[in-house]
CSV table of N, CA and C in Angstrom, one decimal:
chain,number,residue,atom,x,y,z
A,19,MET,N,10.3,-12.2,15.0
A,19,MET,CA,10.1,-11.9,13.6
A,19,MET,C,8.6,-11.7,13.3
A,20,TYR,N,8.2,-11.6,12.1
A,20,TYR,CA,6.9,-11.3,11.7
A,20,TYR,C,6.2,-12.6,11.2
A,21,PRO,N,4.8,-12.6,11.3
A,21,PRO,CA,4.1,-13.8,10.8
A,21,PRO,C,4.4,-14.0,9.3
A,22,VAL,N,4.8,-15.2,8.9
A,22,VAL,CA,5.1,-15.5,7.5
A,22,VAL,C,3.9,-16.1,6.9
A,23,LEU,N,3.5,-15.5,5.7
A,23,LEU,CA,2.3,-15.9,5.0
A,23,LEU,C,2.6,-16.9,3.9
A,24,TYR,N,3.8,-16.8,3.4
A,24,TYR,CA,4.3,-17.6,2.3
A,24,TYR,C,5.8,-17.5,2.2
A,25,GLN,N,6.4,-18.6,1.9
A,25,GLN,CA,7.9,-18.5,1.6
A,25,GLN,C,8.3,-19.7,0.7
A,26,ASP,N,9.3,-19.4,-0.1
A,26,ASP,CA,10.0,-20.5,-0.8
A,26,ASP,C,11.5,-20.1,-0.9
A,27,ARG,N,12.3,-20.7,-1.7
A,27,ARG,CA,13.7,-20.4,-1.7
A,27,ARG,C,14.1,-19.0,-2.2
A,28,HIS,N,13.1,-18.3,-2.8
A,28,HIS,CA,13.4,-16.9,-3.3
A,28,HIS,C,12.6,-15.8,-2.6
A,29,LEU,N,11.5,-16.1,-2.1
A,29,LEU,CA,10.6,-15.1,-1.5
A,29,LEU,C,10.2,-15.4,-0.1
A,30,GLN,N,9.9,-14.4,0.7
A,30,GLN,CA,9.2,-14.5,1.9
A,30,GLN,C,8.1,-13.4,2.0
A,31,VAL,N,6.9,-13.8,2.2
A,31,VAL,CA,5.8,-12.8,2.3
A,31,VAL,C,5.3,-12.8,3.7
A,32,ILE,N,5.3,-11.6,4.3
A,32,ILE,CA,5.0,-11.4,5.7
A,32,ILE,C,3.8,-10.6,5.9
A,33,ASP,N,3.3,-10.6,7.2
A,33,ASP,CA,2.2,-9.7,7.6
A,33,ASP,C,2.9,-8.6,8.4
A,34,LYS,N,3.2,-7.5,7.8
A,34,LYS,CA,3.9,-6.4,8.4
A,34,LYS,C,2.9,-5.6,9.4
A,35,PRO,N,3.4,-5.4,10.6
A,35,PRO,CA,2.6,-4.6,11.5
A,35,PRO,C,2.8,-3.1,11.2
A,36,ALA,N,1.8,-2.4,11.7
A,36,ALA,CA,1.8,-0.9,11.5
A,36,ALA,C,2.9,-0.4,12.5
A,37,GLY,N,3.5,0.8,12.1
A,37,GLY,CA,4.5,1.4,13.0
A,37,GLY,C,5.9,1.1,12.7
A,38,ILE,N,6.2,0.2,11.8
A,38,ILE,CA,7.6,-0.2,11.5
A,38,ILE,C,7.8,0.1,10.0
A,39,PRO,N,8.9,0.9,9.7
A,39,PRO,CA,9.1,1.2,8.3
A,39,PRO,C,9.6,0.0,7.5
A,40,THR,N,9.3,0.0,6.2
A,40,THR,CA,9.8,-1.1,5.3
A,40,THR,C,11.3,-1.0,5.1
A,41,ILE,N,11.8,0.2,4.9
A,41,ILE,CA,13.2,0.5,4.7
A,41,ILE,C,13.7,1.4,5.8
A,42,PRO,N,15.0,1.5,6.0
A,42,PRO,CA,15.5,2.4,7.1
A,42,PRO,C,15.1,3.8,6.9
A,43,PRO,N,14.7,4.5,7.9
A,43,PRO,CA,14.5,6.0,7.8
A,43,PRO,C,15.8,6.7,7.5
A,44,ARG,N,15.7,7.9,7.0
A,44,ARG,CA,16.9,8.7,6.7
A,44,ARG,C,17.8,8.9,7.9
A,45,THR,N,17.1,8.9,9.1
A,45,THR,CA,17.8,9.1,10.3
A,45,THR,C,18.4,7.8,10.9
A,46,GLY,N,18.2,6.7,10.1
A,46,GLY,CA,18.7,5.4,10.6
A,46,GLY,C,17.7,4.8,11.5
A,47,GLY,N,18.0,3.6,11.9
A,47,GLY,CA,17.1,2.9,12.8
A,47,GLY,C,16.6,1.6,12.2
A,48,MET,N,15.7,1.0,13.0
A,48,MET,CA,15.1,-0.3,12.6
A,48,MET,C,14.2,-0.2,11.4
A,49,SER,N,14.1,-1.2,10.7
A,49,SER,CA,13.2,-1.4,9.6
A,49,SER,C,13.0,-2.9,9.3
A,50,ILE,N,12.0,-3.2,8.5
A,50,ILE,CA,11.8,-4.6,8.1
A,50,ILE,C,13.0,-5.1,7.4
A,51,ALA,N,13.6,-4.3,6.5
A,51,ALA,CA,14.7,-4.7,5.7
A,51,ALA,C,15.9,-5.0,6.5
A,52,THR,N,16.2,-4.1,7.5
A,52,THR,CA,17.4,-4.3,8.3
A,52,THR,C,17.2,-5.4,9.3
A,53,GLU,N,16.0,-5.5,9.8
A,53,GLU,CA,15.8,-6.6,10.8
A,53,GLU,C,15.8,-8.0,10.2
A,54,SER,N,15.2,-8.1,9.0
A,54,SER,CA,15.1,-9.4,8.3
A,54,SER,C,16.3,-9.8,7.5
A,55,GLY,N,17.1,-8.8,7.0
A,55,GLY,CA,18.2,-9.1,6.2
A,55,GLY,C,17.8,-9.5,4.8
A,56,LEU,N,16.5,-9.3,4.5
A,56,LEU,CA,16.0,-9.7,3.1
A,56,LEU,C,15.9,-8.5,2.2
A,57,LEU,N,15.7,-8.7,1.0
A,57,LEU,CA,15.6,-7.6,0.0
A,57,LEU,C,14.2,-7.1,-0.2
A,58,VAL,N,14.0,-5.8,-0.3
A,58,VAL,CA,12.7,-5.3,-0.4
A,58,VAL,C,12.2,-5.3,-1.9
A,59,CYS,N,11.0,-5.8,-2.1
A,59,CYS,CA,10.4,-5.9,-3.4
A,59,CYS,C,9.4,-4.8,-3.7
A,60,HIS,N,8.8,-4.3,-2.7
A,60,HIS,CA,7.9,-3.1,-2.7
A,60,HIS,C,7.8,-2.5,-1.3
A,61,ARG,N,7.1,-1.4,-1.2
A,61,ARG,CA,7.1,-0.8,0.2
A,61,ARG,C,5.6,-0.6,0.6
A,62,LEU,N,5.5,-0.6,1.9
A,62,LEU,CA,4.3,-0.2,2.6
A,62,LEU,C,4.7,1.0,3.5
A,63,ASP,N,3.8,2.0,3.6
A,63,ASP,CA,4.1,3.1,4.5
A,63,ASP,C,4.3,2.6,5.9
A,64,THR,N,5.0,3.3,6.7
A,64,THR,CA,5.3,2.9,8.1
A,64,THR,C,4.0,2.6,8.8
A,65,ASP,N,3.0,3.4,8.7
A,65,ASP,CA,1.8,3.2,9.4
A,65,ASP,C,0.8,2.3,8.8
A,66,THR,N,1.1,1.7,7.6
A,66,THR,CA,0.2,0.7,7.0
A,66,THR,C,0.7,-0.7,7.4
A,67,SER,N,-0.3,-1.5,7.7
A,67,SER,CA,0.0,-2.9,8.0
A,67,SER,C,-0.4,-3.8,6.8
A,68,GLY,N,0.1,-5.0,6.9
A,68,GLY,CA,-0.4,-6.0,5.9
A,68,GLY,C,0.7,-6.7,5.1
A,69,VAL,N,0.3,-7.2,4.0
A,69,VAL,CA,1.1,-8.1,3.1
A,69,VAL,C,2.2,-7.4,2.5
A,70,LEU,N,3.4,-7.9,2.8
A,70,LEU,CA,4.7,-7.3,2.3
A,70,LEU,C,5.5,-8.4,1.7
A,71,VAL,N,6.0,-8.3,0.4
A,71,VAL,CA,6.8,-9.3,-0.2
A,71,VAL,C,8.3,-8.9,-0.1
A,72,LEU,N,9.1,-9.8,0.4
A,72,LEU,CA,10.5,-9.6,0.5
A,72,LEU,C,11.2,-10.7,-0.3
A,73,ALA,N,12.4,-10.5,-0.8
A,73,ALA,CA,13.1,-11.5,-1.6
A,73,ALA,C,14.3,-12.0,-0.8
A,74,LYS,N,14.5,-13.3,-0.9
A,74,LYS,CA,15.7,-14.0,-0.3
A,74,LYS,C,16.9,-14.0,-1.2
A,75,SER,N,16.6,-13.7,-2.5
A,75,SER,CA,17.7,-13.8,-3.5
A,75,SER,C,17.5,-12.6,-4.5
A,76,ALA,N,18.6,-12.3,-5.1
A,76,ALA,CA,18.6,-11.2,-6.1
A,76,ALA,C,17.7,-11.6,-7.3
A,77,ALA,N,17.7,-12.9,-7.6
A,77,ALA,CA,16.8,-13.4,-8.7
A,77,ALA,C,15.4,-13.2,-8.4
A,78,GLY,N,15.0,-13.5,-7.2
A,78,GLY,CA,13.6,-13.3,-6.7
A,78,GLY,C,13.2,-11.8,-6.8
A,79,GLN,N,14.1,-11.0,-6.3
A,79,GLN,CA,13.8,-9.5,-6.3
A,79,GLN,C,13.7,-9.0,-7.7
A,80,ARG,N,14.5,-9.5,-8.6
A,80,ARG,CA,14.4,-9.1,-10.0
A,80,ARG,C,13.1,-9.5,-10.6
A,81,LEU,N,12.7,-10.7,-10.4
A,81,LEU,CA,11.4,-11.2,-11.0
A,81,LEU,C,10.2,-10.3,-10.5
A,82,ILE,N,10.2,-10.0,-9.2
A,82,ILE,CA,9.1,-9.3,-8.6
A,82,ILE,C,9.2,-7.8,-9.1
A,83,SER,N,10.4,-7.2,-9.2
A,83,SER,CA,10.5,-5.9,-9.6
A,83,SER,C,10.0,-5.7,-11.1
A,84,VAL,N,10.3,-6.7,-11.9
A,84,VAL,CA,9.9,-6.6,-13.3
A,84,VAL,C,8.4,-6.7,-13.4
A,85,ALA,N,7.8,-7.6,-12.6
A,85,ALA,CA,6.3,-7.8,-12.5
A,85,ALA,C,5.7,-6.5,-12.1
A,86,PHE,N,6.2,-5.8,-11.1
A,86,PHE,CA,5.7,-4.5,-10.7
A,86,PHE,C,5.8,-3.5,-11.8
A,87,GLU,N,6.9,-3.4,-12.5
A,87,GLU,CA,7.1,-2.4,-13.6
A,87,GLU,C,6.2,-2.7,-14.7
A,88,GLN,N,5.9,-4.0,-15.0
A,88,GLN,CA,5.0,-4.3,-16.1
A,88,GLN,C,3.5,-4.3,-15.7
A,89,ARG,N,3.2,-3.9,-14.4
A,89,ARG,CA,1.9,-3.9,-13.9
A,89,ARG,C,1.2,-5.2,-13.9
A,90,ARG,N,1.9,-6.3,-13.6
A,90,ARG,CA,1.3,-7.6,-13.6
A,90,ARG,C,1.1,-8.0,-12.1
A,91,VAL,N,1.2,-7.1,-11.2
A,91,VAL,CA,1.0,-7.4,-9.8
A,91,VAL,C,-0.4,-6.7,-9.4
A,92,ARG,N,-1.2,-7.4,-8.8
A,92,ARG,CA,-2.5,-6.9,-8.3
A,92,ARG,C,-2.5,-6.8,-6.8
A,93,LYS,N,-3.0,-5.7,-6.2
A,93,LYS,CA,-3.1,-5.6,-4.8
A,93,LYS,C,-4.4,-5.1,-4.3
A,94,GLY,N,-4.8,-5.5,-3.1
A,94,GLY,CA,-6.0,-5.0,-2.5
A,94,GLY,C,-5.8,-4.6,-1.1
A,95,TYR,N,-6.4,-3.4,-0.8
A,95,TYR,CA,-6.2,-2.8,0.6
A,95,TYR,C,-7.6,-2.7,1.2
A,96,LEU,N,-7.7,-2.9,2.5
A,96,LEU,CA,-8.9,-2.6,3.3
A,96,LEU,C,-8.6,-1.2,4.0
A,97,ALA,N,-9.6,-0.3,3.8
A,97,ALA,CA,-9.4,1.0,4.4
A,97,ALA,C,-10.6,1.4,5.2
A,98,HIS,N,-10.3,2.1,6.3
A,98,HIS,CA,-11.4,2.7,7.2
A,98,HIS,C,-11.5,4.2,6.8
A,99,GLY,N,-12.5,4.5,6.0
A,99,GLY,CA,-12.7,5.9,5.6
A,99,GLY,C,-13.8,6.6,6.4
A,100,ILE,N,-13.7,7.9,6.4
A,100,ILE,CA,-14.7,8.7,7.1
A,100,ILE,C,-15.3,9.6,6.0
A,101,GLY,N,-16.6,9.6,5.8
A,101,GLY,CA,-17.2,10.5,4.9
A,101,GLY,C,-18.2,9.8,4.0
A,102,ALA,N,-18.1,10.1,2.7
A,102,ALA,CA,-19.1,9.6,1.7
A,102,ALA,C,-18.4,9.2,0.4
A,103,LEU,N,-18.7,8.1,-0.1
A,103,LEU,CA,-18.2,7.6,-1.4
A,103,LEU,C,-19.3,6.9,-2.1
A,104,PRO,N,-19.4,6.9,-3.4
A,104,PRO,CA,-20.3,6.0,-4.1
A,104,PRO,C,-19.9,4.6,-3.8
A,105,ASP,N,-20.8,3.6,-4.0
A,105,ASP,CA,-20.6,2.2,-3.7
A,105,ASP,C,-19.3,1.7,-4.4
A,106,GLU,N,-19.1,2.2,-5.6
A,106,GLU,CA,-17.9,1.9,-6.3
A,106,GLU,C,-17.4,3.1,-7.2
A,107,GLY,N,-16.2,3.1,-7.5
A,107,GLY,CA,-15.7,4.2,-8.3
A,107,GLY,C,-14.2,4.2,-8.4
A,108,SER,N,-13.6,5.2,-9.0
A,108,SER,CA,-12.2,5.3,-9.2
A,108,SER,C,-11.7,6.7,-9.2
A,109,CYS,N,-10.4,6.9,-8.9
A,109,CYS,CA,-9.8,8.2,-9.0
A,109,CYS,C,-8.6,8.1,-9.9
A,110,THR,N,-8.4,9.0,-10.8
A,110,THR,CA,-7.2,9.0,-11.7
A,110,THR,C,-6.4,10.2,-11.6
A,111,LEU,N,-6.5,10.9,-10.5
A,111,LEU,CA,-5.6,12.1,-10.4
A,111,LEU,C,-4.2,11.7,-10.3
A,112,ALA,N,-3.3,12.5,-11.0
A,112,ALA,CA,-1.9,12.3,-10.9
A,112,ALA,C,-1.4,12.6,-9.5
A,113,LEU,N,-0.3,11.9,-9.1
A,113,LEU,CA,0.3,12.2,-7.8
A,113,LEU,C,1.8,12.6,-8.0
A,114,GLY,N,2.2,13.6,-7.3
A,114,GLY,CA,3.5,14.2,-7.6
A,114,GLY,C,4.5,14.1,-6.4
A,115,GLU,N,5.3,15.0,-6.3
A,115,GLU,CA,6.4,15.0,-5.3
A,115,GLU,C,5.9,15.1,-3.9
A,116,TRP,N,6.7,14.6,-3.0
A,116,TRP,CA,6.5,14.7,-1.5
A,116,TRP,C,6.7,16.1,-1.0
A,117,GLN,N,5.7,16.7,-0.3
A,117,GLN,CA,5.9,18.0,0.3
A,117,GLN,C,5.2,18.1,1.6
A,118,ARG,N,5.9,18.4,2.6
A,118,ARG,CA,5.3,18.6,3.9
A,118,ARG,C,4.4,17.5,4.4
A,119,GLY,N,5.0,16.3,4.3
A,119,GLY,CA,4.3,15.1,4.8
A,119,GLY,C,3.2,14.5,4.0
A,120,ARG,N,3.1,14.9,2.7
A,120,ARG,CA,2.1,14.4,1.8
A,120,ARG,C,2.5,14.5,0.4
A,121,VAL,N,1.8,13.8,-0.5
A,121,VAL,CA,2.2,14.0,-1.9
A,121,VAL,C,1.3,15.1,-2.6
A,122,GLN,N,1.8,15.7,-3.6
A,122,GLN,CA,1.0,16.6,-4.4
A,122,GLN,C,0.0,15.9,-5.2
A,123,ILE,N,-1.3,16.4,-5.1
A,123,ILE,CA,-2.4,15.7,-5.8
A,123,ILE,C,-2.8,16.5,-7.0
A,124,GLY,N,-2.9,15.9,-8.2
A,124,GLY,CA,-3.4,16.5,-9.4
A,124,GLY,C,-2.3,16.9,-10.4
A,125,ARG,N,-1.0,16.6,-10.0
A,125,ARG,CA,0.1,16.8,-10.9
A,125,ARG,C,1.2,15.8,-10.6
A,126,GLY,N,1.9,15.5,-11.6
A,126,GLY,CA,3.0,14.5,-11.4
A,126,GLY,C,2.7,13.3,-12.3
A,127,ARG,N,3.0,12.1,-11.7
A,127,ARG,CA,2.9,10.8,-12.5
A,127,ARG,C,1.4,10.3,-12.4
A,128,THR,N,1.1,9.6,-13.5
A,128,THR,CA,-0.3,9.1,-13.6
A,128,THR,C,-0.5,8.1,-12.4
A,129,ALA,N,-1.7,8.0,-12.0
A,129,ALA,CA,-2.1,7.1,-10.9
A,129,ALA,C,-3.5,6.7,-11.0
A,130,GLU,N,-3.9,5.5,-10.7
A,130,GLU,CA,-5.3,5.1,-10.7
A,130,GLU,C,-5.6,4.2,-9.5
A,131,THR,N,-6.7,4.5,-8.8
A,131,THR,CA,-7.2,3.6,-7.7
A,131,THR,C,-8.7,3.4,-7.9
A,132,ARG,N,-9.1,2.1,-7.9
A,132,ARG,CA,-10.5,1.8,-7.9
A,132,ARG,C,-10.9,1.4,-6.5
A,133,TRP,N,-12.2,1.5,-6.2
A,133,TRP,CA,-12.6,1.1,-4.9
A,133,TRP,C,-14.1,0.5,-4.9
A,134,LEU,N,-14.4,-0.3,-3.9
A,134,LEU,CA,-15.7,-0.8,-3.6
A,134,LEU,C,-16.0,-0.5,-2.1
A,135,VAL,N,-17.1,0.1,-1.8
A,135,VAL,CA,-17.5,0.3,-0.4
A,135,VAL,C,-18.2,-1.0,0.1
A,136,ARG,N,-17.6,-1.6,1.1
A,136,ARG,CA,-18.1,-2.9,1.6
A,136,ARG,C,-19.1,-2.8,2.7
A,137,ASP,N,-19.0,-1.7,3.5
A,137,ASP,CA,-19.9,-1.4,4.6
A,137,ASP,C,-20.0,0.0,4.9
A,138,ARG,N,-21.1,0.5,5.4
A,138,ARG,CA,-21.3,1.9,5.8
A,138,ARG,C,-22.0,1.9,7.2
A,139,ARG,N,-21.4,2.7,8.1
A,139,ARG,CA,-22.1,2.8,9.4
A,139,ARG,C,-21.7,4.2,10.0
A,140,ASN,N,-22.8,5.0,10.2
A,140,ASN,CA,-22.6,6.3,10.8
A,140,ASN,C,-21.5,7.1,10.3
A,141,GLY,N,-21.3,7.2,9.0
A,141,GLY,CA,-20.3,8.0,8.4
A,141,GLY,C,-18.9,7.3,8.3
A,142,HIS,N,-18.8,6.1,8.8
A,142,HIS,CA,-17.6,5.3,8.7
A,142,HIS,C,-17.8,4.3,7.5
A,143,LEU,N,-16.7,4.1,6.7
A,143,LEU,CA,-16.8,3.3,5.6
A,143,LEU,C,-15.7,2.2,5.7
A,144,LEU,N,-16.1,1.0,5.3
A,144,LEU,CA,-15.1,-0.1,5.1
A,144,LEU,C,-15.0,-0.2,3.5
A,145,ILE,N,-13.8,0.1,3.1
A,145,ILE,CA,-13.5,0.3,1.6
A,145,ILE,C,-12.5,-0.7,1.2
A,146,GLU,N,-12.7,-1.4,0.1
A,146,GLU,CA,-11.7,-2.2,-0.5
A,146,GLU,C,-11.1,-1.4,-1.7
A,147,ALA,N,-9.8,-1.1,-1.6
A,147,ALA,CA,-9.2,-0.3,-2.6
A,147,ALA,C,-8.2,-1.1,-3.4
A,148,PHE,N,-8.2,-0.8,-4.7
A,148,PHE,CA,-7.3,-1.5,-5.7
A,148,PHE,C,-6.5,-0.5,-6.4
A,149,PRO,N,-5.2,-0.3,-6.0
A,149,PRO,CA,-4.4,0.6,-6.8
A,149,PRO,C,-3.8,-0.1,-8.0
A,150,LEU,N,-4.1,0.6,-9.2
A,150,LEU,CA,-3.6,0.0,-10.4
A,150,LEU,C,-2.2,0.4,-10.8
A,151,THR,N,-1.8,1.5,-10.1
A,151,THR,CA,-0.4,1.9,-10.2
A,151,THR,C,0.2,1.9,-8.8
A,152,GLY,N,1.4,2.2,-8.6
A,152,GLY,CA,2.0,2.1,-7.2
A,152,GLY,C,2.7,3.3,-6.8
A,153,ARG,N,2.0,4.4,-6.6
A,153,ARG,CA,2.6,5.6,-6.1
A,153,ARG,C,2.6,5.8,-4.6
A,154,THR,N,3.5,6.6,-4.1
A,154,THR,CA,3.5,6.9,-2.7
A,154,THR,C,2.2,7.5,-2.2
A,155,HIS,N,1.7,6.9,-1.2
A,155,HIS,CA,0.4,7.4,-0.6
A,155,HIS,C,-0.8,7.4,-1.5
A,156,GLN,N,-0.7,6.6,-2.5
A,156,GLN,CA,-1.8,6.6,-3.6
A,156,GLN,C,-3.2,6.3,-3.0
A,157,VAL,N,-3.4,5.3,-2.3
A,157,VAL,CA,-4.7,4.9,-1.8
A,157,VAL,C,-5.1,6.1,-0.8
A,158,ARG,N,-4.3,6.5,0.1
A,158,ARG,CA,-4.6,7.5,1.0
A,158,ARG,C,-5.0,8.8,0.3
A,159,ALA,N,-4.2,9.3,-0.6
A,159,ALA,CA,-4.5,10.5,-1.4
A,159,ALA,C,-5.8,10.4,-2.2
A,160,HIS,N,-5.9,9.3,-2.9
A,160,HIS,CA,-7.1,9.2,-3.8
A,160,HIS,C,-8.4,9.0,-3.1
A,161,LEU,N,-8.4,8.3,-2.0
A,161,LEU,CA,-9.7,8.2,-1.2
A,161,LEU,C,-10.0,9.5,-0.6
A,162,SER,N,-9.0,10.2,-0.1
A,162,SER,CA,-9.3,11.5,0.5
A,162,SER,C,-9.9,12.5,-0.4
A,163,VAL,N,-9.3,12.7,-1.6
A,163,VAL,CA,-9.9,13.7,-2.6
A,163,VAL,C,-11.2,13.2,-3.2
A,164,SER,N,-11.5,11.9,-3.0
A,164,SER,CA,-12.8,11.3,-3.5
A,164,SER,C,-13.9,11.5,-2.5
A,165,GLY,N,-13.5,11.9,-1.3
A,165,GLY,CA,-14.6,12.1,-0.2
A,165,GLY,C,-14.5,11.3,1.0
A,166,ALA,N,-13.4,10.5,1.1
A,166,ALA,CA,-13.4,9.6,2.3
A,166,ALA,C,-11.9,9.5,2.8
A,167,PRO,N,-11.4,10.6,3.5
A,167,PRO,CA,-10.1,10.5,4.1
A,167,PRO,C,-10.1,9.3,5.1
A,168,LEU,N,-8.9,8.8,5.4
A,168,LEU,CA,-8.8,7.6,6.2
A,168,LEU,C,-8.7,7.9,7.7
A,169,TRP,N,-9.2,7.0,8.5
A,169,TRP,CA,-9.2,7.1,9.9
A,169,TRP,C,-7.7,7.2,10.3
A,170,GLY,N,-7.4,8.2,11.1
A,170,GLY,CA,-6.0,8.4,11.6
A,170,GLY,C,-5.0,9.0,10.6
A,171,ASP,N,-5.6,9.5,9.4
A,171,ASP,CA,-4.7,10.1,8.4
A,171,ASP,C,-4.8,11.6,8.3
A,172,GLU,N,-4.3,12.3,9.3
A,172,GLU,CA,-4.4,13.7,9.4
A,172,GLU,C,-3.8,14.4,8.2
A,173,ALA,N,-2.7,13.8,7.6
A,173,ALA,CA,-2.1,14.5,6.4
A,173,ALA,C,-3.0,14.7,5.3
A,174,TYR,N,-4.0,13.8,5.2
A,174,TYR,CA,-5.0,13.9,4.1
A,174,TYR,C,-6.4,14.2,4.5
A,175,GLY,N,-6.6,14.8,5.7
A,175,GLY,CA,-7.8,15.3,6.2
A,175,GLY,C,-8.6,14.4,7.1
A,176,GLY,N,-8.0,13.2,7.4
A,176,GLY,CA,-8.7,12.3,8.3
A,176,GLY,C,-8.6,12.7,9.8
A,177,PRO,N,-9.4,12.2,10.7
A,177,PRO,CA,-9.3,12.5,12.1
A,177,PRO,C,-8.1,12.0,12.7
A,178,ALA,N,-7.6,12.6,13.8
A,178,ALA,CA,-6.4,12.1,14.5
A,178,ALA,C,-6.9,10.9,15.3
A,179,ALA,N,-6.2,9.8,15.0
A,179,ALA,CA,-6.5,8.5,15.7
A,179,ALA,C,-5.4,7.5,15.4
A,180,ALA,N,-5.3,6.5,16.1
A,180,ALA,CA,-4.3,5.4,15.9
A,180,ALA,C,-5.0,4.1,16.0
A,181,PRO,N,-4.7,3.1,15.2
A,181,PRO,CA,-3.7,3.2,14.1
A,181,PRO,C,-4.3,3.8,12.8
A,182,LEU,N,-3.5,4.0,11.8
A,182,LEU,CA,-4.0,4.4,10.5
A,182,LEU,C,-4.9,3.3,10.0
A,183,GLY,N,-6.0,3.8,9.4
A,183,GLY,CA,-7.0,2.8,8.9
A,183,GLY,C,-6.7,2.3,7.5
A,184,LEU,N,-5.5,1.7,7.3
A,184,LEU,CA,-5.2,1.1,6.0
A,184,LEU,C,-4.4,-0.2,6.2
A,185,HIS,N,-4.8,-1.2,5.6
A,185,HIS,CA,-4.2,-2.6,5.7
A,185,HIS,C,-4.1,-3.2,4.3
A,186,ALA,N,-2.9,-3.6,3.9
A,186,ALA,CA,-2.6,-4.3,2.6
A,186,ALA,C,-3.2,-5.7,2.8
A,187,GLY,N,-4.3,-5.9,2.3
A,187,GLY,CA,-5.0,-7.2,2.5
A,187,GLY,C,-4.6,-8.4,1.7
A,188,TRP,N,-4.2,-8.1,0.5
A,188,TRP,CA,-3.8,-9.2,-0.4
A,188,TRP,C,-2.9,-8.7,-1.6
A,189,ILE,N,-2.2,-9.7,-2.1
A,189,ILE,CA,-1.4,-9.4,-3.3
A,189,ILE,C,-1.3,-10.6,-4.2
A,190,GLU,N,-1.5,-10.4,-5.5
A,190,GLU,CA,-1.3,-11.5,-6.5
A,190,GLU,C,-0.2,-11.1,-7.4
A,191,LEU,N,0.8,-12.0,-7.5
A,191,LEU,CA,1.9,-11.8,-8.4
A,191,LEU,C,2.2,-13.0,-9.2
A,192,PRO,N,2.8,-12.8,-10.4
A,192,PRO,CA,3.2,-14.0,-11.2
A,192,PRO,C,4.4,-14.6,-10.6
A,193,TRP,N,4.3,-15.9,-10.4
A,193,TRP,CA,5.4,-16.6,-9.7
A,193,TRP,C,5.4,-18.0,-10.2
A,194,PRO,N,6.6,-18.5,-10.6
A,194,PRO,CA,6.7,-19.9,-11.1
A,194,PRO,C,6.3,-20.9,-10.1
C-alpha cells in the first residue's frame, strides 16, 4: 500500500507516488481507487506525486466534496519549473476542455493559481504553487503560460524528462 499521512474513521490521506492514476483509466487497469477500495475525494494527475485524500465512508466523501465545492480547501504544490517567473505572481487564465493531451488555455472555466519562487539555479526554478480553483492540469498550464513550464511536462512546453516536476506538498481542509 502507500504511506499513510493521516487517517481516522472517515478519511485516509496518503502520499501518492507518481505514475499511478487516482481513478481507473478508460482502458481499465490499476488505480489508487481500485487498489485501495476507498472513495476518491479529489484527483491528482497520474504523473503527479503527493498528498491525496480518500474517504472510507460516504459521509466523509460528502464532507470533503462540499468543502472543495465551497473552496474551503487549500492546497500547495512544489514544482520544478524551467524558465523565468517573477518572485511571486498569479495567473487567472480560464481553462477549458481536454484536447490532444492538454487543456485549452484562455477559454473555459475560471481558474486562478498563485505562486512563489523559492529558489533559482541556472534557469531551474523551485516554485510553490497555490491553485485557488481545482481545474485539470491547472498548475501545469498556468505555470507554463506564465513562463516556467515544468520539468518533464512536454504537453505544456517543458523538456522531456522523468519524473514530472510536480508534487502535491500539502492540503488543508475543514475537518471535525
